[in-house]
């Protein structure tokens, strides 16, 4: 699959590790920057990655910042993006399987490269189970999340 990757300066140290893992797992990378440790603003990169995913250019996104939190909050402001910080591999696959998470957020100042590699692989291997027989409850719950999103935007 195509995976959009974006980071601010706080996540930049982890970017090459993440890219190399995505490639090692047989996926394509769309690199949306940043490309140095010079200070930038994380919402700009969350927007680029989020829009790349909702437009269908990429199937999933991975965002990095210092904590993972700034990009997580910003990405979730985009309709159709379901992003979360996951700092263990259980969260990374369960978030996709049950919650249809499409953007993984990592904090470069919180986790090291080897846990990050495992988390990225776990995220990319996982798929949403809500359309599978016997798993309809997850589809129903994700639909409720979408209803919240829709109604919230309508009131703006
Ligand atoms: C940058 O210093 C830092 O605030 C940013 O990378 C991120 O951690 C915000 O959530």
mmCIF file of C-alpha atoms and ligand atoms in Angstrom:
data_model
loop_
_atom_site.group_PDB
_atom_site.id
_atom_site.type_symbol
_atom_site.label_atom_id
_atom_site.label_comp_id
_atom_site.label_asym_id
_atom_site.label_seq_id
_atom_site.Cartn_x
_atom_site.Cartn_y
_atom_site.Cartn_z
ATOM 1 C CA UNK A 1 0.000 0.000 0.000
ATOM 2 C CA UNK A 2 0.996 3.655 -0.279
ATOM 3 C CA UNK A 3 1.871 5.255 3.049
ATOM 4 C CA UNK A 4 2.127 9.028 3.497
ATOM 5 C CA UNK A 5 4.723 10.086 6.052
ATOM 6 C CA UNK A 6 5.124 13.506 7.622
ATOM 7 C CA UNK A 7 7.003 14.930 10.566
ATOM 8 C CA UNK A 8 7.907 18.176 12.243
ATOM 9 C CA UNK A 9 11.402 18.863 13.550
ATOM 10 C CA UNK A 10 10.557 17.109 16.848
ATOM 11 C CA UNK A 11 9.923 13.843 15.032
ATOM 12 C CA UNK A 12 12.586 14.200 12.392
ATOM 13 C CA UNK A 13 15.108 11.951 14.189
ATOM 14 C CA UNK A 14 12.740 8.989 13.751
ATOM 15 C CA UNK A 15 11.725 9.676 10.170
ATOM 16 C CA UNK A 16 14.353 7.598 8.335
ATOM 17 C CA UNK A 17 13.751 4.650 10.667
ATOM 18 C CA UNK A 18 10.036 4.756 9.921
ATOM 19 C CA UNK A 19 10.572 5.105 6.181
ATOM 20 C CA UNK A 20 13.002 2.188 6.113
ATOM 21 C CA UNK A 21 10.540 -0.025 7.997
ATOM 22 C CA UNK A 22 7.653 0.858 5.689
ATOM 23 C CA UNK A 23 9.815 -0.025 2.686
ATOM 24 C CA UNK A 24 11.116 -3.216 4.340
ATOM 25 C CA UNK A 25 7.501 -4.300 4.845
ATOM 26 C CA UNK A 26 6.915 -3.984 1.102
ATOM 27 C CA UNK A 27 4.995 -0.705 0.979
ATOM 28 C CA UNK A 28 5.495 2.538 -0.913
ATOM 29 C CA UNK A 29 6.347 5.803 0.833
ATOM 30 C CA UNK A 30 4.999 9.260 0.001
ATOM 31 C CA UNK A 31 7.417 11.535 1.861
ATOM 32 C CA UNK A 32 5.717 14.821 2.754
ATOM 33 C CA UNK A 33 8.582 16.275 4.817
ATOM 34 C CA UNK A 34 9.959 17.947 6.789
ATOM 35 C CA UNK A 35 13.465 17.270 5.596
ATOM 36 C CA UNK A 36 15.656 18.723 8.313
ATOM 37 C CA UNK A 37 15.751 19.398 12.046
ATOM 38 C CA UNK A 38 14.974 23.082 11.460
ATOM 39 C CA UNK A 39 11.900 24.198 13.426
ATOM 40 C CA UNK A 40 8.575 23.956 11.604
ATOM 41 C CA UNK A 41 4.919 23.749 12.695
ATOM 42 C CA UNK A 42 3.422 20.274 13.167
ATOM 43 C CA UNK A 43 -0.111 21.183 11.931
ATOM 44 C CA UNK A 44 1.281 21.818 8.451
ATOM 45 C CA UNK A 45 2.514 18.232 8.199
ATOM 46 C CA UNK A 46 -0.568 16.731 9.801
ATOM 47 C CA UNK A 47 -2.620 18.543 7.151
ATOM 48 C CA UNK A 48 -0.445 17.277 4.295
ATOM 49 C CA UNK A 49 -0.585 13.669 5.436
ATOM 50 C CA UNK A 50 -4.284 13.799 6.324
ATOM 51 C CA UNK A 51 -5.258 15.266 2.984
ATOM 52 C CA UNK A 52 -3.114 12.713 1.177
ATOM 53 C CA UNK A 53 -5.033 9.919 2.925
ATOM 54 C CA UNK A 54 -8.564 11.311 2.543
ATOM 55 C CA UNK A 55 -7.918 12.050 -1.153
ATOM 56 C CA UNK A 56 -7.018 8.392 -1.659
ATOM 57 C CA UNK A 57 -3.455 9.083 -2.823
ATOM 58 C CA UNK A 58 -2.272 7.122 0.219
ATOM 59 C CA UNK A 59 -4.122 4.349 2.026
ATOM 60 C CA UNK A 60 -2.546 5.068 5.420
ATOM 61 C CA UNK A 61 -0.515 7.818 7.046
ATOM 62 C CA UNK A 62 2.213 7.982 9.646
ATOM 63 C CA UNK A 63 2.888 11.231 11.492
ATOM 64 C CA UNK A 64 5.764 12.058 13.801
ATOM 65 C CA UNK A 65 6.416 14.860 16.234
ATOM 66 C CA UNK A 66 8.150 15.090 19.599
ATOM 67 C CA UNK A 67 5.345 13.511 21.613
ATOM 68 C CA UNK A 68 3.039 12.315 18.839
ATOM 69 C CA UNK A 69 0.269 14.381 20.406
ATOM 70 C CA UNK A 70 0.365 17.564 18.342
ATOM 71 C CA UNK A 71 0.117 15.755 15.026
ATOM 72 C CA UNK A 72 -2.528 13.424 16.521
ATOM 73 C CA UNK A 73 -4.778 16.333 17.500
ATOM 74 C CA UNK A 74 -4.249 18.209 14.232
ATOM 75 C CA UNK A 75 -4.816 15.191 11.975
ATOM 76 C CA UNK A 76 -8.110 14.334 13.672
ATOM 77 C CA UNK A 77 -9.481 17.747 12.636
ATOM 78 C CA UNK A 78 -9.583 16.474 9.058
ATOM 79 C CA UNK A 79 -12.824 14.750 8.172
ATOM 80 C CA UNK A 80 -12.103 11.100 7.394
ATOM 81 C CA UNK A 81 -8.930 10.917 9.440
ATOM 82 C CA UNK A 82 -8.881 8.614 12.451
ATOM 83 C CA UNK A 83 -5.470 9.099 14.012
ATOM 84 C CA UNK A 84 -3.919 8.024 17.278
ATOM 85 C CA UNK A 85 -0.654 7.919 19.111
ATOM 86 C CA UNK A 86 0.297 4.264 19.583
ATOM 87 C CA UNK A 87 3.380 3.508 21.580
ATOM 88 C CA UNK A 88 2.983 -0.239 21.643
ATOM 89 C CA UNK A 89 2.207 -2.752 18.933
ATOM 90 C CA UNK A 90 -1.088 -3.913 20.483
ATOM 91 C CA UNK A 91 -2.514 -0.397 20.175
ATOM 92 C CA UNK A 92 -1.202 -0.127 16.624
ATOM 93 C CA UNK A 93 -3.024 -3.194 15.317
ATOM 94 C CA UNK A 94 -6.107 -3.038 17.527
ATOM 95 C CA UNK A 95 -6.661 0.594 16.527
ATOM 96 C CA UNK A 96 -6.936 -0.476 12.900
ATOM 97 C CA UNK A 97 -8.876 -3.695 13.544
ATOM 98 C CA UNK A 98 -11.566 -2.221 15.771
ATOM 99 C CA UNK A 99 -11.468 1.550 15.204
ATOM 100 C CA UNK A 100 -10.455 1.797 11.528
ATOM 101 C CA UNK A 101 -7.512 4.028 12.469
ATOM 102 C CA UNK A 102 -5.894 5.269 9.275
ATOM 103 C CA UNK A 103 -3.084 7.428 10.642
ATOM 104 C CA UNK A 104 -0.490 6.285 13.167
ATOM 105 C CA UNK A 105 1.222 8.966 15.268
ATOM 106 C CA UNK A 106 4.559 8.452 16.988
ATOM 107 C CA UNK A 107 6.539 10.578 19.408
ATOM 108 C CA UNK A 108 10.208 10.603 18.570
ATOM 109 C CA UNK A 109 11.099 11.920 22.012
ATOM 110 C CA UNK A 110 9.151 9.127 23.702
ATOM 111 C CA UNK A 111 9.985 5.869 21.930
ATOM 112 C CA UNK A 112 13.160 4.532 20.393
ATOM 113 C CA UNK A 113 13.757 3.195 16.905
ATOM 114 C CA UNK A 114 13.234 -0.515 17.566
ATOM 115 C CA UNK A 115 9.826 -0.156 19.256
ATOM 116 C CA UNK A 116 8.898 2.263 16.464
ATOM 117 C CA UNK A 117 9.748 -0.363 13.839
ATOM 118 C CA UNK A 118 7.530 -2.964 15.519
ATOM 119 C CA UNK A 119 4.680 -0.496 15.919
ATOM 120 C CA UNK A 120 4.854 0.561 12.259
ATOM 121 C CA UNK A 121 4.809 -3.061 11.079
ATOM 122 C CA UNK A 122 1.927 -3.920 13.374
ATOM 123 C CA UNK A 123 -0.062 -0.927 12.070
ATOM 124 C CA UNK A 124 0.566 -1.774 8.422
ATOM 125 C CA UNK A 125 -0.261 -5.479 8.791
ATOM 126 C CA UNK A 126 -3.608 -4.792 10.441
ATOM 127 C CA UNK A 127 -6.937 -4.367 8.673
ATOM 128 C CA UNK A 128 -10.374 -3.251 9.831
ATOM 129 C CA UNK A 129 -12.488 -6.249 10.838
ATOM 130 C CA UNK A 130 -15.846 -4.453 11.002
ATOM 131 C CA UNK A 131 -17.014 -5.876 7.664
ATOM 132 C CA UNK A 132 -16.266 -9.477 8.680
ATOM 133 C CA UNK A 133 -19.019 -11.874 9.718
ATOM 134 C CA UNK A 134 -19.487 -11.746 13.470
ATOM 135 C CA UNK A 135 -17.601 -8.467 13.821
ATOM 136 C CA UNK A 136 -20.446 -6.086 12.937
ATOM 137 C CA UNK A 137 -20.237 -4.396 16.328
ATOM 138 C CA UNK A 138 -17.048 -2.652 15.215
ATOM 139 C CA UNK A 139 -18.692 -1.358 12.055
ATOM 140 C CA UNK A 140 -21.582 -0.020 14.156
ATOM 141 C CA UNK A 141 -19.217 1.750 16.564
ATOM 142 C CA UNK A 142 -17.142 3.319 13.801
ATOM 143 C CA UNK A 143 -20.397 4.461 12.150
ATOM 144 C CA UNK A 144 -21.320 6.181 15.409
ATOM 145 C CA UNK A 145 -17.973 7.968 15.405
ATOM 146 C CA UNK A 146 -18.672 9.146 11.855
ATOM 147 C CA UNK A 147 -22.076 10.435 12.963
ATOM 148 C CA UNK A 148 -20.404 12.504 15.689
ATOM 149 C CA UNK A 149 -17.983 13.873 13.086
ATOM 150 C CA UNK A 150 -20.780 14.702 10.634
ATOM 151 C CA UNK A 151 -23.035 16.417 13.176
ATOM 152 C CA UNK A 152 -20.179 18.350 14.691
ATOM 153 C CA UNK A 153 -19.202 19.787 11.302
ATOM 154 C CA UNK A 154 -22.801 20.631 10.425
ATOM 155 C CA UNK A 155 -23.063 22.901 13.461
ATOM 156 C CA UNK A 156 -20.027 24.986 12.522
HETATM 157 C C1 LIG B 1 8.209 20.590 19.042
HETATM 158 O O1 LIG B 1 9.103 21.105 19.958
HETATM 159 C C2 LIG B 1 7.129 19.801 19.752
HETATM 160 O O2 LIG B 1 6.316 20.655 20.479
HETATM 161 C C3 LIG B 1 6.307 18.999 18.758
HETATM 162 O O3 LIG B 1 7.148 18.167 18.040
HETATM 163 C C4 LIG B 1 5.266 18.063 19.324
HETATM 164 O O4 LIG B 1 5.795 17.279 20.351
HETATM 165 C C5 LIG B 1 3.984 18.623 19.665
HETATM 166 O O5 LIG B 1 3.078 17.870 20.076
#
